[in-house]
mmCIF file with all atom_site columns, C-alpha atoms in Angstrom:
data_model
loop_
_atom_site.group_PDB
_atom_site.id
_atom_site.type_symbol
_atom_site.label_atom_id
_atom_site.label_alt_id
_atom_site.label_comp_id
_atom_site.label_asym_id
_atom_site.label_entity_id
_atom_site.label_seq_id
_atom_site.pdbx_PDB_ins_code
_atom_site.Cartn_x
_atom_site.Cartn_y
_atom_site.Cartn_z
_atom_site.occupancy
_atom_site.B_iso_or_equiv
_atom_site.pdbx_formal_charge
_atom_site.auth_seq_id
_atom_site.auth_comp_id
_atom_site.auth_asym_id
_atom_site.auth_atom_id
_atom_site.pdbx_PDB_model_num
ATOM 1  C CA . VAL X 1 1  ? -11.276 5.708   2.078  1.00 0.00 ? 1  VAL X CA 1
ATOM 2  C CA . LEU X 1 2  ? -8.396  5.337   -0.325 1.00 0.00 ? 2  LEU X CA 1
ATOM 3  C CA . ARG X 1 3  ? -5.466  3.199   0.800  1.00 0.00 ? 3  ARG X CA 1
ATOM 4  C CA . LEU X 1 4  ? -2.192  2.469   -0.910 1.00 0.00 ? 4  LEU X CA 1
ATOM 5  C CA . LEU X 1 5  ? -0.832  -1.000  -0.186 1.00 0.00 ? 5  LEU X CA 1
ATOM 6  C CA . VAL X 1 6  ? 2.955   -1.195  -0.457 1.00 0.00 ? 6  VAL X CA 1
ATOM 7  C CA . VAL X 1 7  ? 5.150   -4.277  -0.526 1.00 0.00 ? 7  VAL X CA 1
ATOM 8  C CA . LEU X 1 8  ? 8.852   -3.481  -0.341 1.00 0.00 ? 8  LEU X CA 1
ATOM 9  C CA . ARG X 1 9  ? 11.232  -5.893  -1.993 1.00 0.00 ? 9  ARG X CA 1
ATOM 10 C CA . ARG X 1 10 ? 13.982  -7.256  0.188  1.00 0.00 ? 10 ARG X CA 1
ATOM 11 C CA . GLY X 1 11 ? 16.999  -4.966  0.118  1.00 0.00 ? 11 GLY X CA 1
ATOM 12 C CA . ASP X 1 12 ? 15.103  -2.076  -1.503 1.00 0.00 ? 12 ASP X CA 1
ATOM 13 C CA . HIS X 1 13 ? 14.300  -0.175  1.666  1.00 0.00 ? 13 HIS X CA 1
ATOM 14 C CA . PRO X 1 14 ? 17.315  1.039   3.633  1.00 0.00 ? 14 PRO X CA 1
ATOM 15 C CA . ALA X 1 15 ? 15.160  3.846   5.042  1.00 0.00 ? 15 ALA X CA 1
ATOM 16 C CA . SER X 1 16 ? 12.515  3.535   7.731  1.00 0.00 ? 16 SER X CA 1
ATOM 17 C CA . GLU X 1 17 ? 8.848   3.041   6.828  1.00 0.00 ? 17 GLU X CA 1
ATOM 18 C CA . ASP X 1 18 ? 8.201   6.644   7.869  1.00 0.00 ? 18 ASP X CA 1
ATOM 19 C CA . ASP X 1 19 ? 10.855  7.896   5.448  1.00 0.00 ? 19 ASP X CA 1
ATOM 20 C CA . VAL X 1 20 ? 9.460   5.735   2.643  1.00 0.00 ? 20 VAL X CA 1
ATOM 21 C CA . ARG X 1 21 ? 5.906   6.875   3.460  1.00 0.00 ? 21 ARG X CA 1
ATOM 22 C CA . LYS X 1 22 ? 7.000   10.542  3.326  1.00 0.00 ? 22 LYS X CA 1
ATOM 23 C CA . ALA X 1 23 ? 8.792   10.005  -0.002 1.00 0.00 ? 23 ALA X CA 1
ATOM 24 C CA . ILE X 1 24 ? 5.689   8.350   -1.472 1.00 0.00 ? 24 ILE X CA 1
ATOM 25 C CA . TYR X 1 25 ? 3.419   11.162  -0.266 1.00 0.00 ? 25 TYR X CA 1
ATOM 26 C CA . ASP X 1 26 ? 5.840   13.778  -1.625 1.00 0.00 ? 26 ASP X CA 1
ATOM 27 C CA . LYS X 1 27 ? 5.877   12.112  -5.051 1.00 0.00 ? 27 LYS X CA 1
ATOM 28 C CA . ILE X 1 28 ? 2.117   11.482  -5.136 1.00 0.00 ? 28 ILE X CA 1
ATOM 29 C CA . SER X 1 29 ? 1.261   15.031  -4.086 1.00 0.00 ? 29 SER X CA 1
ATOM 30 C CA . LYS X 1 30 ? 3.264   16.389  -7.030 1.00 0.00 ? 30 LYS X CA 1
ATOM 31 C CA . ASP X 1 31 ? 1.615   14.085  -9.579 1.00 0.00 ? 31 ASP X CA 1
ATOM 32 C CA . LEU X 1 32 ? -1.962  13.649  -8.344 1.00 0.00 ? 32 LEU X CA 1
ATOM 33 C CA . THR X 1 33 ? -4.786  15.862  -7.151 1.00 0.00 ? 33 THR X CA 1
ATOM 34 C CA . ALA X 1 34 ? -5.871  15.635  -3.519 1.00 0.00 ? 34 ALA X CA 1
ATOM 35 C CA . ASN X 1 35 ? -8.880  13.417  -4.272 1.00 0.00 ? 35 ASN X CA 1
ATOM 36 C CA . TYR X 1 36 ? -6.521  10.759  -5.705 1.00 0.00 ? 36 TYR X CA 1
ATOM 37 C CA . THR X 1 37 ? -4.076  10.923  -2.813 1.00 0.00 ? 37 THR X CA 1
ATOM 38 C CA . PRO X 1 38 ? -4.404  7.936   -0.462 1.00 0.00 ? 38 PRO X CA 1
ATOM 39 C CA . ASP X 1 39 ? -5.660  8.578   3.046  1.00 0.00 ? 39 ASP X CA 1
ATOM 40 C CA . ARG X 1 40 ? -3.307  5.936   4.337  1.00 0.00 ? 40 ARG X CA 1
ATOM 41 C CA . ILE X 1 41 ? -0.254  4.009   3.165  1.00 0.00 ? 41 ILE X CA 1
ATOM 42 C CA . VAL X 1 42 ? -0.103  0.449   4.462  1.00 0.00 ? 42 VAL X CA 1
ATOM 43 C CA . PHE X 1 43 ? 3.054   -1.661  4.333  1.00 0.00 ? 43 PHE X CA 1
ATOM 44 C CA . LEU X 1 44 ? 2.565   -5.400  3.893  1.00 0.00 ? 44 LEU X CA 1
ATOM 45 C CA . ALA X 1 45 ? 5.073   -8.237  3.831  1.00 0.00 ? 45 ALA X CA 1
ATOM 46 C CA . LYS X 1 46 ? 3.249   -9.579  0.770  1.00 0.00 ? 46 LYS X CA 1
ATOM 47 C CA . LEU X 1 47 ? -0.042  -9.180  -1.050 1.00 0.00 ? 47 LEU X CA 1
ATOM 48 C CA . PRO X 1 48 ? -2.560  -11.989 -0.611 1.00 0.00 ? 48 PRO X CA 1
ATOM 49 C CA . ARG X 1 49 ? -2.800  -14.149 -3.727 1.00 0.00 ? 49 ARG X CA 1
ATOM 50 C CA . THR X 1 50 ? -5.402  -16.502 -5.159 1.00 0.00 ? 50 THR X CA 1
ATOM 51 C CA . ALA X 1 51 ? -4.668  -20.084 -6.196 1.00 0.00 ? 51 ALA X CA 1
ATOM 52 C CA . VAL X 1 52 ? -3.857  -18.832 -9.716 1.00 0.00 ? 52 VAL X CA 1
ATOM 53 C CA . ASP X 1 53 ? -1.483  -16.162 -8.328 1.00 0.00 ? 53 ASP X CA 1
ATOM 54 C CA . LYS X 1 54 ? -3.686  -13.124 -8.862 1.00 0.00 ? 54 LYS X CA 1
ATOM 55 C CA . ILE X 1 55 ? -4.043  -10.471 -6.162 1.00 0.00 ? 55 ILE X CA 1
ATOM 56 C CA . ASP X 1 56 ? -6.823  -11.647 -3.850 1.00 0.00 ? 56 ASP X CA 1
ATOM 57 C CA . ILE X 1 57 ? -9.167  -8.659  -3.594 1.00 0.00 ? 57 ILE X CA 1
ATOM 58 C CA . LYS X 1 58 ? -11.575 -10.544 -1.321 1.00 0.00 ? 58 LYS X CA 1
ATOM 59 C CA . ALA X 1 59 ? -8.773  -11.268 1.132  1.00 0.00 ? 59 ALA X CA 1
ATOM 60 C CA . ILE X 1 60 ? -7.794  -7.578  1.113  1.00 0.00 ? 60 ILE X CA 1
ATOM 61 C CA . GLU X 1 61 ? -11.425 -6.607  1.760  1.00 0.00 ? 61 GLU X CA 1
ATOM 62 C CA . ALA X 1 62 ? -11.541 -9.097  4.641  1.00 0.00 ? 62 ALA X CA 1
ATOM 63 C CA . MET X 1 63 ? -8.347  -7.598  6.075  1.00 0.00 ? 63 MET X CA 1
ATOM 64 C CA . GLU X 1 64 ? -9.986  -4.154  5.922  1.00 0.00 ? 64 GLU X CA 1
ATOM 65 C CA . LYS X 1 65 ? -13.138 -5.376  7.682  1.00 0.00 ? 65 LYS X CA 1
ATOM 66 C CA . THR X 1 66 ? -11.141 -6.954  10.498 1.00 0.00 ? 66 THR X CA 1
ATOM 67 C CA . GLY X 1 67 ? -8.916  -3.894  10.907 1.00 0.00 ? 67 GLY X CA 1
ATOM 68 C CA . GLN X 1 68 ? -5.722  -5.624  9.805  1.00 0.00 ? 68 GLN X CA 1
ATOM 69 C CA . ILE X 1 69 ? -5.091  -2.829  7.307  1.00 0.00 ? 69 ILE X CA 1
#
């Protein structure tokens, strides 16, 4: 399963999540083949980070296992 995690910056999203999701899919479908198109787009308030401010992949995997994303 391929997911795209999206964090919108404050003030950058006057449209609804559905409108943003559609715009992303429209753009991706023009640029990528179907096997690279995400099955799901997930909006997050922020990406989990490690103590050294890198994206915390283990935390994302844990969120997937618990159904949070």
